[in-house]
Short mmCIF file of N, CA, C and O in Angstrom, two decimals:
data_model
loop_
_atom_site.label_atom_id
_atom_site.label_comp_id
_atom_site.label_asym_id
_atom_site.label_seq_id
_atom_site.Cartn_x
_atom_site.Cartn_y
_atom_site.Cartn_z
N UNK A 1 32.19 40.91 18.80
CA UNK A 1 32.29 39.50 19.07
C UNK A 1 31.00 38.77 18.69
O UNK A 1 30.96 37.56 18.45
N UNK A 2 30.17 39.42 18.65
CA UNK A 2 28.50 38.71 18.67
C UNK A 2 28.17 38.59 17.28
O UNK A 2 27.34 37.84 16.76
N UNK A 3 29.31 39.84 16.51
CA UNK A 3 28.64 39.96 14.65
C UNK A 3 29.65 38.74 14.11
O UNK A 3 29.54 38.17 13.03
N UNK A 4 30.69 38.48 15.15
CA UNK A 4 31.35 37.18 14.10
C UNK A 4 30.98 36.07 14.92
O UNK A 4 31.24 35.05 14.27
N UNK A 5 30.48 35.76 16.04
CA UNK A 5 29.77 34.41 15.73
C UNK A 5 28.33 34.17 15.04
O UNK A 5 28.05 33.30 14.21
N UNK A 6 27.60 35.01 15.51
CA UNK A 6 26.75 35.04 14.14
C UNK A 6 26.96 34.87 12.47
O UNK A 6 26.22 34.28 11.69
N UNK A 7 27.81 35.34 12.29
CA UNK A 7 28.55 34.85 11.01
C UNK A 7 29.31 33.39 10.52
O UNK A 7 29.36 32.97 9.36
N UNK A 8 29.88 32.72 11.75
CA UNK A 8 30.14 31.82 11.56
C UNK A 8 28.86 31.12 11.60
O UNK A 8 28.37 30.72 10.55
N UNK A 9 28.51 31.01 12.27
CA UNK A 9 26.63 30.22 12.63
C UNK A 9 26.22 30.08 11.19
O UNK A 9 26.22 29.03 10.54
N UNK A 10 25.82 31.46 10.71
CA UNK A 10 25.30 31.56 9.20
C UNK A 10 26.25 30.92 8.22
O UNK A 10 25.85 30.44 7.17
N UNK A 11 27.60 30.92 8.60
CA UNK A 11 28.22 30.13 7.47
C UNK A 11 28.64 28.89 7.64
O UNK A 11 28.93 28.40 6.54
N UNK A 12 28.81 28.15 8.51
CA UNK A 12 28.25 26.81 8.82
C UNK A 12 26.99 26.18 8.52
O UNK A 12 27.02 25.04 8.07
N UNK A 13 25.75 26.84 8.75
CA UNK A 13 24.48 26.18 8.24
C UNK A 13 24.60 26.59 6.62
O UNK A 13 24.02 25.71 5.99
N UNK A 14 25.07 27.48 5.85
CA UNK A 14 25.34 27.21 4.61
C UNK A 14 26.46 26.41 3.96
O UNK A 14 26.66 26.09 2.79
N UNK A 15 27.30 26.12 5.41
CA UNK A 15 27.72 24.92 4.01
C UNK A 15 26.89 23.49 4.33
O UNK A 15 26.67 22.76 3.37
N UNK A 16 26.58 23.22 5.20
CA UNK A 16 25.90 22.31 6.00
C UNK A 16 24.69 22.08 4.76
O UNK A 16 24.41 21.01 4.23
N UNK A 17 24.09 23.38 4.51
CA UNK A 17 23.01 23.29 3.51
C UNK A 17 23.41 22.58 2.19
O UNK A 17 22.70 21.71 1.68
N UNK A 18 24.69 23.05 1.61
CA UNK A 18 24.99 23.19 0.39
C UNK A 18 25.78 21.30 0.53
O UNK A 18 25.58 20.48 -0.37
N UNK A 19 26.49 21.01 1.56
CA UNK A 19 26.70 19.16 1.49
C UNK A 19 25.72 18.80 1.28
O UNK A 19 25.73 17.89 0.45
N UNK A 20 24.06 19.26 1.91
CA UNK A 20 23.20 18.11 1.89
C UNK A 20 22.58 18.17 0.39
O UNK A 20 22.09 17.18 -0.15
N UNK A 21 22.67 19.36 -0.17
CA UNK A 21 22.54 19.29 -2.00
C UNK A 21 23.22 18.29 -2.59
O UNK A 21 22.74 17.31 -3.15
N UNK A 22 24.53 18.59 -2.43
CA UNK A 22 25.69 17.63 -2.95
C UNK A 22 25.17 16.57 -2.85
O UNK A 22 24.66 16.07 -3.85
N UNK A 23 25.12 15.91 -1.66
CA UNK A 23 24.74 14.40 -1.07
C UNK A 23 23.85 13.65 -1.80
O UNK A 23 23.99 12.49 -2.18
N UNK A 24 22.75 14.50 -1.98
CA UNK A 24 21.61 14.31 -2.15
C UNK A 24 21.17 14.02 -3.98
O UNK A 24 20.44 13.13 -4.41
N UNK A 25 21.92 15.11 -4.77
CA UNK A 25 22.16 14.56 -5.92
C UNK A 25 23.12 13.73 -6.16
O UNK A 25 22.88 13.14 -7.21
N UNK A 26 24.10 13.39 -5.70
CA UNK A 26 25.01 12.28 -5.82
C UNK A 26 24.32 11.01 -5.64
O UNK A 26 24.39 10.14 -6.50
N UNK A 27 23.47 10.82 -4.24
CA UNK A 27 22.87 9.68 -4.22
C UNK A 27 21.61 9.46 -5.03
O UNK A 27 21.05 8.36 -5.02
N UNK A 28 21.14 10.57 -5.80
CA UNK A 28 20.00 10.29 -6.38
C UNK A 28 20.61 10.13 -7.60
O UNK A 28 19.87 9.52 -8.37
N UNK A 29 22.15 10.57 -8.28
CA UNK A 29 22.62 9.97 -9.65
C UNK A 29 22.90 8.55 -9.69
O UNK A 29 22.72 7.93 -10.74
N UNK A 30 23.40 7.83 -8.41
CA UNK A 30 24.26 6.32 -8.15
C UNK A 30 22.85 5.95 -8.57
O UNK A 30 22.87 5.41 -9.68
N UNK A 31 21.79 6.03 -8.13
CA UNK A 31 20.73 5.35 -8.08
C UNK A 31 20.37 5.01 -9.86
O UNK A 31 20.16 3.96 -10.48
N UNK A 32 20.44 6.60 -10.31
CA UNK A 32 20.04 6.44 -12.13
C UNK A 32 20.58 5.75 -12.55
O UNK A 32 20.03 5.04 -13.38
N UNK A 33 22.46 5.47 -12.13
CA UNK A 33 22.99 4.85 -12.84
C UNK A 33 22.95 3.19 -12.45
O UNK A 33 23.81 2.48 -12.96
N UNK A 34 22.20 2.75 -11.77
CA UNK A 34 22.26 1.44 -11.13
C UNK A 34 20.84 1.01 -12.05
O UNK A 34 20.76 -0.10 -12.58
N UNK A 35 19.88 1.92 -12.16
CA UNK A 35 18.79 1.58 -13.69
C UNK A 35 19.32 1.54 -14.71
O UNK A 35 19.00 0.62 -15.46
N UNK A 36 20.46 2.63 -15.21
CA UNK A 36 20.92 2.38 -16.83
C UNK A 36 21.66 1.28 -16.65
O UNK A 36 21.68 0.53 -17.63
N UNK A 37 22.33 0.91 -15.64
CA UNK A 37 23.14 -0.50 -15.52
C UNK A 37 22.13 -1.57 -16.19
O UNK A 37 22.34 -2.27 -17.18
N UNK A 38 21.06 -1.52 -15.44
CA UNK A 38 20.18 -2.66 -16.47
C UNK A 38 19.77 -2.88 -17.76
O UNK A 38 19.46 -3.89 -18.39
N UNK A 39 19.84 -1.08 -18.17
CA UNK A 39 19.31 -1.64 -19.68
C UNK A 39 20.01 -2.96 -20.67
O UNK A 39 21.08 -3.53 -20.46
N UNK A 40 19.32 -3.14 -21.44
CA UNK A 40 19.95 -3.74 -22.20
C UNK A 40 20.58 -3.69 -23.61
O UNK A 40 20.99 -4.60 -24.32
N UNK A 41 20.54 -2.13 -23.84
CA UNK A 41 21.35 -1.75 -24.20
C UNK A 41 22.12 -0.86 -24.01
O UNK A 41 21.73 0.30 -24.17
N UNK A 42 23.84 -1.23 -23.51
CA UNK A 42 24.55 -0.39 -22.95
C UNK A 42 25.24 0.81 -23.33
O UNK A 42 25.83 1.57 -22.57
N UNK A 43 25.13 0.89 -24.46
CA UNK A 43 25.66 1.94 -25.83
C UNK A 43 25.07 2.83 -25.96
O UNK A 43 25.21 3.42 -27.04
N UNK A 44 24.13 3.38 -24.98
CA UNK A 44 23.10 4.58 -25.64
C UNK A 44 23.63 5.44 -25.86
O UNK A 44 23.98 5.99 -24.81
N UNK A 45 24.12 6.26 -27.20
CA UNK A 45 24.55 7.47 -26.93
C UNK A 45 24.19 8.74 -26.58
O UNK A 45 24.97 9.67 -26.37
N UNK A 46 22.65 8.78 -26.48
CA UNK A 46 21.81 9.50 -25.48
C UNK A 46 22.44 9.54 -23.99
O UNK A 46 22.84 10.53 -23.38
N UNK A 47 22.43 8.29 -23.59
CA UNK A 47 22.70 8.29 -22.16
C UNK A 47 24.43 8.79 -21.52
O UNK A 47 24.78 9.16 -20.39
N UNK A 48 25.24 8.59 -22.86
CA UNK A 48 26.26 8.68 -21.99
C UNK A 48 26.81 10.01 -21.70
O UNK A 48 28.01 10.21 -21.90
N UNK A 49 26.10 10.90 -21.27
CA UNK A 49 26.64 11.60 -20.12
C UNK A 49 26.20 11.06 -18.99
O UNK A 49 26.73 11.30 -17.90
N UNK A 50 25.14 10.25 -19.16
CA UNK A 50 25.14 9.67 -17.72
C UNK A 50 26.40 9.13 -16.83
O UNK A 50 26.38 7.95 -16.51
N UNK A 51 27.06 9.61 -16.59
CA UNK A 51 28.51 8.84 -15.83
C UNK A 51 28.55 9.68 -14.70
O UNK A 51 28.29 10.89 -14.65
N UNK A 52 28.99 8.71 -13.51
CA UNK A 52 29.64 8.90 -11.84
C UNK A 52 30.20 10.23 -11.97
O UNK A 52 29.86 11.15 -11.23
N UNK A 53 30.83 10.31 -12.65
CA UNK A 53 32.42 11.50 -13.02
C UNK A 53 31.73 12.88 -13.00
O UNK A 53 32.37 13.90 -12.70
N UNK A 54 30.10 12.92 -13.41
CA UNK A 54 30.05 14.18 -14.21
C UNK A 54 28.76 14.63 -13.39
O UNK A 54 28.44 13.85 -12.50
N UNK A 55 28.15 15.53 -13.52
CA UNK A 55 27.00 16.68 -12.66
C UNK A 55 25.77 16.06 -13.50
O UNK A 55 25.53 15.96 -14.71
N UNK A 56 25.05 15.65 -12.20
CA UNK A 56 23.72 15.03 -12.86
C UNK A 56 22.50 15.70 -13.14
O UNK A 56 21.50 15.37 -13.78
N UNK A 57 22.90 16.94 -12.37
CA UNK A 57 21.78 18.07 -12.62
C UNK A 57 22.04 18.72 -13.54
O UNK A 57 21.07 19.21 -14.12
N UNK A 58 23.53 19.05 -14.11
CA UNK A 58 23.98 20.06 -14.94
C UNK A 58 24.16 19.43 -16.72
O UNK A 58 24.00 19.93 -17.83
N UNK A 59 24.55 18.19 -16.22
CA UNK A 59 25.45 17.66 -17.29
C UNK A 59 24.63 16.40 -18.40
O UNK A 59 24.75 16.24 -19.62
N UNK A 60 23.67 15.58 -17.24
CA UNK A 60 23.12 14.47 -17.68
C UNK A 60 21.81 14.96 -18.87
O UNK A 60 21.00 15.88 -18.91
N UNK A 61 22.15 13.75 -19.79
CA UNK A 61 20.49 14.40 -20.64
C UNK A 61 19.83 13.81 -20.56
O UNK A 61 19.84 12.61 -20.82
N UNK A 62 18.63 14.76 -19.96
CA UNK A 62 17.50 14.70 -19.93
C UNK A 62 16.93 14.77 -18.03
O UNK A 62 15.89 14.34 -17.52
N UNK A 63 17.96 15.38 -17.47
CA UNK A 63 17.71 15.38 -15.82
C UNK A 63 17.89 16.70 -15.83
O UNK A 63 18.69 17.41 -16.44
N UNK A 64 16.70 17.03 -14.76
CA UNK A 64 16.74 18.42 -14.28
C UNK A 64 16.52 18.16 -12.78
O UNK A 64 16.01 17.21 -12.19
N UNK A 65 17.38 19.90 -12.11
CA UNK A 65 17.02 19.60 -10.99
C UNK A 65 16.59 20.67 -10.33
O UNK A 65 16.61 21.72 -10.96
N UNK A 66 16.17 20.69 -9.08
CA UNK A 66 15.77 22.33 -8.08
C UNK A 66 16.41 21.85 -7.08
O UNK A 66 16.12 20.78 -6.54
N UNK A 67 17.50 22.72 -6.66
CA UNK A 67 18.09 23.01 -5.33
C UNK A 67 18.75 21.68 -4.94
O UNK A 67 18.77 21.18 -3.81
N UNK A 68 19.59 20.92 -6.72
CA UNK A 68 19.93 20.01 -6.10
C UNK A 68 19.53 18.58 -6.00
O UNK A 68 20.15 17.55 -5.73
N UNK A 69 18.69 18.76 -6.21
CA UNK A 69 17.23 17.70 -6.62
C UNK A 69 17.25 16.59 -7.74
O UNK A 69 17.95 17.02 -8.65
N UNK A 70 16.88 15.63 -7.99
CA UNK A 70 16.66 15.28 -9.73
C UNK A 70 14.82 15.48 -9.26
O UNK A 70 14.27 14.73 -8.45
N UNK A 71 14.13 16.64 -9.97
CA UNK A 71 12.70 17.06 -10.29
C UNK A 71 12.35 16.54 -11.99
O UNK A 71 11.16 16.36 -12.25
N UNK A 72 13.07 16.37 -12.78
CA UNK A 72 12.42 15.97 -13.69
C UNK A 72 13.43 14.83 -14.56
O UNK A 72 14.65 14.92 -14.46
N UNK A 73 12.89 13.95 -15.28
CA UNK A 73 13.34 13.14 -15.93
C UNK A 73 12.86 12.52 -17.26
O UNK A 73 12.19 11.50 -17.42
N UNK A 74 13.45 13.53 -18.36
CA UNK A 74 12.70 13.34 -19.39
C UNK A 74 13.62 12.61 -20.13
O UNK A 74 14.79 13.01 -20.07
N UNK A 75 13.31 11.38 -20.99
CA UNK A 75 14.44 10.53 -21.89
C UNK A 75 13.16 10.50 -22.74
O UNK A 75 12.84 9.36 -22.40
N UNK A 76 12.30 10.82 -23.49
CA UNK A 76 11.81 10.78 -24.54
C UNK A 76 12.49 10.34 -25.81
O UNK A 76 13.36 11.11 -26.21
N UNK A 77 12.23 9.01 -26.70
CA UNK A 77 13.01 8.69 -27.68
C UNK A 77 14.04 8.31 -27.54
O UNK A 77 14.57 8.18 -28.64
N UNK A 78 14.85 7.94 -26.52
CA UNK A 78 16.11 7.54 -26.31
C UNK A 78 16.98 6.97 -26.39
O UNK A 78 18.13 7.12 -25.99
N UNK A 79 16.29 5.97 -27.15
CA UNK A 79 16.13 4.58 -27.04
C UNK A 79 16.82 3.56 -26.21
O UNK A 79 17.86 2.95 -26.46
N UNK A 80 16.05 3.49 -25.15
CA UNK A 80 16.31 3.27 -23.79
C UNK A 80 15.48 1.72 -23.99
O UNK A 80 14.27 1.71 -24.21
N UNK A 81 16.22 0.54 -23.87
CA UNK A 81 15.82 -0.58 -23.90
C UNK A 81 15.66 -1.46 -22.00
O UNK A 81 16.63 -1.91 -21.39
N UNK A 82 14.70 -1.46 -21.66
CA UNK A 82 14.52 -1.75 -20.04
C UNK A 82 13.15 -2.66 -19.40
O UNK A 82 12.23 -3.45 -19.59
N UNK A 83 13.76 -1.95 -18.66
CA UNK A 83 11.92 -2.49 -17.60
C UNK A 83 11.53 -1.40 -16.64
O UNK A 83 12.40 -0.68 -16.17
N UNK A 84 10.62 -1.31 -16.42
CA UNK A 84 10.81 -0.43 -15.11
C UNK A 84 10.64 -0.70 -13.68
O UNK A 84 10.34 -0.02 -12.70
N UNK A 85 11.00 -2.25 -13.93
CA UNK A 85 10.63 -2.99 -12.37
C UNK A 85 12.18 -2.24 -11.46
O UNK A 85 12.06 -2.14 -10.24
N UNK A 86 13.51 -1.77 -12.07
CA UNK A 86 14.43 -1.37 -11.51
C UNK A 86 14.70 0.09 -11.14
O UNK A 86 15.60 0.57 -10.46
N UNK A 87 13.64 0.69 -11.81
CA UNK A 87 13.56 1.78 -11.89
C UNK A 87 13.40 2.61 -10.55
O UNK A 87 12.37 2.51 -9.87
N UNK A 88 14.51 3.50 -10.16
CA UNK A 88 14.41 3.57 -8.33
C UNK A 88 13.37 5.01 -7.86
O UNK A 88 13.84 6.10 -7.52
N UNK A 89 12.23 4.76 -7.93
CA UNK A 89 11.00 5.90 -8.01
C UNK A 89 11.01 6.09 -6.50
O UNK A 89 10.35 7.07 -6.16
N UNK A 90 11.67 5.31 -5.31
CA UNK A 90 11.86 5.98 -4.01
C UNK A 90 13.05 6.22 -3.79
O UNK A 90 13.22 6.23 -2.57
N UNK A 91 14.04 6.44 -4.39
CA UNK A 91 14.98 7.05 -4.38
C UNK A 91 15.07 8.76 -5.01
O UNK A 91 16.02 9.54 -4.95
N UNK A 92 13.69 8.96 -5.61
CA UNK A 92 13.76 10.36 -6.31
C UNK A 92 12.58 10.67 -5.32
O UNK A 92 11.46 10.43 -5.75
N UNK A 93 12.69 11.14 -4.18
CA UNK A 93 11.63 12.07 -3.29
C UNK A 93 11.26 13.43 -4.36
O UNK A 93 10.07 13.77 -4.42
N UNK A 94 12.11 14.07 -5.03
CA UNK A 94 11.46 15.39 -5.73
C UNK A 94 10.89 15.24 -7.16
O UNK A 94 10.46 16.08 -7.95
N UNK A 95 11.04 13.77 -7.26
CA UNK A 95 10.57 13.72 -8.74
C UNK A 95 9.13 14.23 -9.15
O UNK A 95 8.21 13.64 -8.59
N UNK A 96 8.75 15.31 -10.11
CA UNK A 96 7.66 16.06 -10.41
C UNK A 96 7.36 15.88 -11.80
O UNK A 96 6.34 16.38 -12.27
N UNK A 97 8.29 15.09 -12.65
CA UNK A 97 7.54 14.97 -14.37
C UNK A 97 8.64 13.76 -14.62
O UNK A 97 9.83 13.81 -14.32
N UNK A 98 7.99 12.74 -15.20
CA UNK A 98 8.74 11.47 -15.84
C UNK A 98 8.44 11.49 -17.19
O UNK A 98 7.35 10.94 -17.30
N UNK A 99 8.71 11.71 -17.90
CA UNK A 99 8.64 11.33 -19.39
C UNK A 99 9.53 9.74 -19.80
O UNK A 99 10.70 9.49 -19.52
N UNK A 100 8.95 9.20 -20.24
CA UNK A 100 9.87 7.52 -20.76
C UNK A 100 8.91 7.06 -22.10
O UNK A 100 8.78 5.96 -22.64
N UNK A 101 8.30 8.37 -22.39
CA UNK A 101 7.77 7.91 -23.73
C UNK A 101 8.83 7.11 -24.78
O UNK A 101 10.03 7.34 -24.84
N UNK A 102 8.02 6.04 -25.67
CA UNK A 102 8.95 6.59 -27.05
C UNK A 102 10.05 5.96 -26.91
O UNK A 102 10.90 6.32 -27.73
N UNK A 103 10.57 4.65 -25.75
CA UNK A 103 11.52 3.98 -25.71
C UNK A 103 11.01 2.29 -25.54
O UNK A 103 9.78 2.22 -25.47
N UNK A 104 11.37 1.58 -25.50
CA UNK A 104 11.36 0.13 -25.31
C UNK A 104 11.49 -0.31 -23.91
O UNK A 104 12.59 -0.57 -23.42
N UNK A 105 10.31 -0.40 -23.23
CA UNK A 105 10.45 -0.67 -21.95
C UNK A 105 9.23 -1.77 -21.58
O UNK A 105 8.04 -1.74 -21.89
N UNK A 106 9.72 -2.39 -21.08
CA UNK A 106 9.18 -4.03 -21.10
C UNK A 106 9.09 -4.55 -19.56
O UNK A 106 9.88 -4.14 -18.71
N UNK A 107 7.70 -5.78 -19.16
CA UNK A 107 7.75 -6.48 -17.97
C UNK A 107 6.59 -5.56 -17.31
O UNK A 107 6.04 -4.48 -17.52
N UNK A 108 6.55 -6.55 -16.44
CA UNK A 108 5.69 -5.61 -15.13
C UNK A 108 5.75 -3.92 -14.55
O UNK A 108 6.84 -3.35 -14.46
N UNK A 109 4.63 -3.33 -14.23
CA UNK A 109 4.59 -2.22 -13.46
C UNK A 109 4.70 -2.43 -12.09
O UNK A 109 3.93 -2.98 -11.31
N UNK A 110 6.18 -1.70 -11.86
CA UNK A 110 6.62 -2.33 -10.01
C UNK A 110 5.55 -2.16 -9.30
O UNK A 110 4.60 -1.71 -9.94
N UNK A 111 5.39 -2.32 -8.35
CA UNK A 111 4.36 -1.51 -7.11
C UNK A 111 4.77 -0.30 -6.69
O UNK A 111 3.94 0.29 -6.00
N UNK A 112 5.83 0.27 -6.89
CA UNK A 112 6.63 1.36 -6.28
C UNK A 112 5.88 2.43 -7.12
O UNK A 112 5.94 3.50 -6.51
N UNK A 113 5.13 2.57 -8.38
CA UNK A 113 4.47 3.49 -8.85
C UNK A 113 3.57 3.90 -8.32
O UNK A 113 3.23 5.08 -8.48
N UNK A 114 2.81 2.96 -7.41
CA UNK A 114 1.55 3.68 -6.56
C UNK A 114 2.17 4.71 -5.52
O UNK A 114 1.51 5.49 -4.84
N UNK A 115 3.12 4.61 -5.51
CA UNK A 115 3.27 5.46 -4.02
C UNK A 115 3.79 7.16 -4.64
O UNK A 115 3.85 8.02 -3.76
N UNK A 116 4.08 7.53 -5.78
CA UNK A 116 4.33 8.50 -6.24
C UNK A 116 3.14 9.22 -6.12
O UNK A 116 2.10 8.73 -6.57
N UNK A 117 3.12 10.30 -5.58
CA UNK A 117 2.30 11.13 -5.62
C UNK A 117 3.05 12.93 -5.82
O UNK A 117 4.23 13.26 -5.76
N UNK A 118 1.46 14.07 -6.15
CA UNK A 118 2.01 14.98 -7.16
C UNK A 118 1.96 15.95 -5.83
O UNK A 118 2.34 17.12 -5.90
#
Protein backbone atom coordinates (compact mmCIF):
# COMPACT_ATOMS: atom_id res chain seq x y z
CA UNK A 1 0.00 0.00 0.00
CA UNK A 2 2.87 2.48 0.88
CA UNK A 3 4.87 1.46 -2.68
CA UNK A 4 1.66 2.67 -4.59
CA UNK A 5 1.07 5.79 -2.94
CA UNK A 6 4.41 6.71 -3.23
CA UNK A 7 4.09 6.14 -6.79
CA UNK A 8 1.25 8.05 -7.31
CA UNK A 9 2.96 11.07 -5.31
CA UNK A 10 5.96 10.64 -7.79
CA UNK A 11 3.64 10.59 -10.65
CA UNK A 12 1.62 13.46 -9.93
CA UNK A 13 4.60 15.80 -9.20
CA UNK A 14 5.78 14.62 -12.70
CA UNK A 15 3.07 15.55 -14.45
CA UNK A 16 2.61 18.64 -12.36
CA UNK A 17 6.35 19.22 -13.47
CA UNK A 18 5.92 18.49 -17.06
CA UNK A 19 2.32 21.20 -17.29
CA UNK A 20 4.52 23.75 -15.82
CA UNK A 21 7.09 23.16 -18.98
CA UNK A 22 4.19 23.19 -21.25
CA UNK A 23 2.78 26.42 -19.67
CA UNK A 24 5.69 28.00 -19.55
CA UNK A 25 6.82 27.66 -23.18
CA UNK A 26 3.47 28.33 -24.47
CA UNK A 27 3.42 31.58 -22.62
CA UNK A 28 6.85 32.45 -23.49
CA UNK A 29 5.87 31.63 -27.49
CA UNK A 30 2.33 34.03 -27.25
CA UNK A 31 4.73 36.54 -26.07
CA UNK A 32 7.34 36.04 -29.38
CA UNK A 33 4.53 36.09 -31.34
CA UNK A 34 2.94 39.39 -30.02
CA UNK A 35 6.80 40.98 -31.11
CA UNK A 36 6.66 39.39 -34.64
CA UNK A 37 3.07 40.83 -34.68
CA UNK A 38 4.87 44.17 -34.83
CA UNK A 39 7.28 43.80 -37.30
CA UNK A 40 6.81 45.43 -40.18
CA UNK A 41 7.34 43.09 -42.22
CA UNK A 42 4.87 40.35 -42.01
CA UNK A 43 6.14 37.87 -44.70
CA UNK A 44 9.30 36.74 -43.21
CA UNK A 45 9.92 33.55 -44.47
CA UNK A 46 12.47 33.00 -41.83
CA UNK A 47 9.92 33.53 -39.29
CA UNK A 48 7.16 31.51 -40.35
CA UNK A 49 7.42 28.69 -38.31
CA UNK A 50 6.83 31.00 -35.87
CA UNK A 51 3.01 30.09 -35.47
CA UNK A 52 0.58 29.36 -32.19
CA UNK A 53 -0.06 25.81 -33.87
CA UNK A 54 3.51 24.60 -33.71
CA UNK A 55 6.48 23.76 -30.80
CA UNK A 56 8.48 26.76 -30.06
CA UNK A 57 11.30 24.98 -28.67
CA UNK A 58 11.31 22.28 -31.30
CA UNK A 59 9.97 23.80 -34.35
CA UNK A 60 10.58 27.71 -34.36
CA UNK A 61 13.83 29.11 -36.16
CA UNK A 62 16.09 30.23 -34.38
CA UNK A 63 14.63 29.38 -30.57
CA UNK A 64 16.16 27.09 -28.34
CA UNK A 65 15.18 25.80 -25.23
CA UNK A 66 16.27 23.88 -21.68
CA UNK A 67 13.63 22.09 -19.88
CA UNK A 68 11.11 23.90 -21.71
CA UNK A 69 12.47 27.22 -21.58
CA UNK A 70 13.06 29.74 -24.60
CA UNK A 71 17.27 30.04 -23.41
CA UNK A 72 18.33 31.26 -26.62
CA UNK A 73 17.21 33.41 -29.45
CA UNK A 74 19.15 33.66 -32.37
CA UNK A 75 17.47 35.41 -35.72
CA UNK A 76 20.74 36.52 -37.18
CA UNK A 77 20.07 37.91 -40.82
CA UNK A 78 16.52 37.43 -40.85
CA UNK A 79 15.47 40.06 -41.98
CA UNK A 80 13.48 41.01 -39.26
CA UNK A 81 12.21 44.64 -39.77
CA UNK A 82 11.23 46.14 -35.93
CA UNK A 83 12.06 47.93 -32.87
CA UNK A 84 12.89 46.54 -29.86
CA UNK A 85 10.84 48.79 -27.66
CA UNK A 86 8.16 45.54 -27.99
CA UNK A 87 10.41 43.18 -27.54
CA UNK A 88 9.13 41.08 -24.30
CA UNK A 89 12.80 40.60 -22.42
CA UNK A 90 10.58 39.99 -19.04
CA UNK A 91 8.68 37.60 -20.34
CA UNK A 92 11.89 35.32 -21.16
CA UNK A 93 13.19 34.70 -17.35
CA UNK A 94 15.75 31.93 -19.03
CA UNK A 95 16.90 33.93 -21.74
CA UNK A 96 20.94 33.29 -21.87
CA UNK A 97 22.09 34.45 -25.65
CA UNK A 98 20.14 37.03 -27.97
CA UNK A 99 21.54 37.33 -31.22
CA UNK A 100 19.39 40.16 -33.51
CA UNK A 101 22.41 40.92 -35.42
CA UNK A 102 22.17 41.64 -39.10
CA UNK A 103 18.41 42.70 -39.20
CA UNK A 104 16.67 46.15 -39.36
CA UNK A 105 15.74 47.17 -36.06
CA UNK A 106 14.94 50.70 -35.34
CA UNK A 107 13.79 53.42 -32.32
CA UNK A 108 14.73 53.52 -28.83
CA UNK A 109 16.48 50.98 -26.38
CA UNK A 110 13.45 50.00 -23.95
CA UNK A 111 14.51 50.22 -20.34
CA UNK A 112 13.62 46.60 -19.95
CA UNK A 113 17.32 45.82 -21.22
CA UNK A 114 18.87 46.94 -18.03
CA UNK A 115 17.29 44.47 -16.04
CA UNK A 116 18.65 41.38 -17.99
CA UNK A 117 21.21 39.99 -16.29
CA UNK A 118 23.75 36.78 -17.02
Amino acid sequence: MMVSKNFSLLQFITLLYLFTITFASTEEATTLLKWKATFKNQNNSLLASWKQSSDACNDWYGVSCINGRVNTLNITNASVFATLYAFPFSSLPFLEYLDLSMNNLSGTIPPEIAKISY
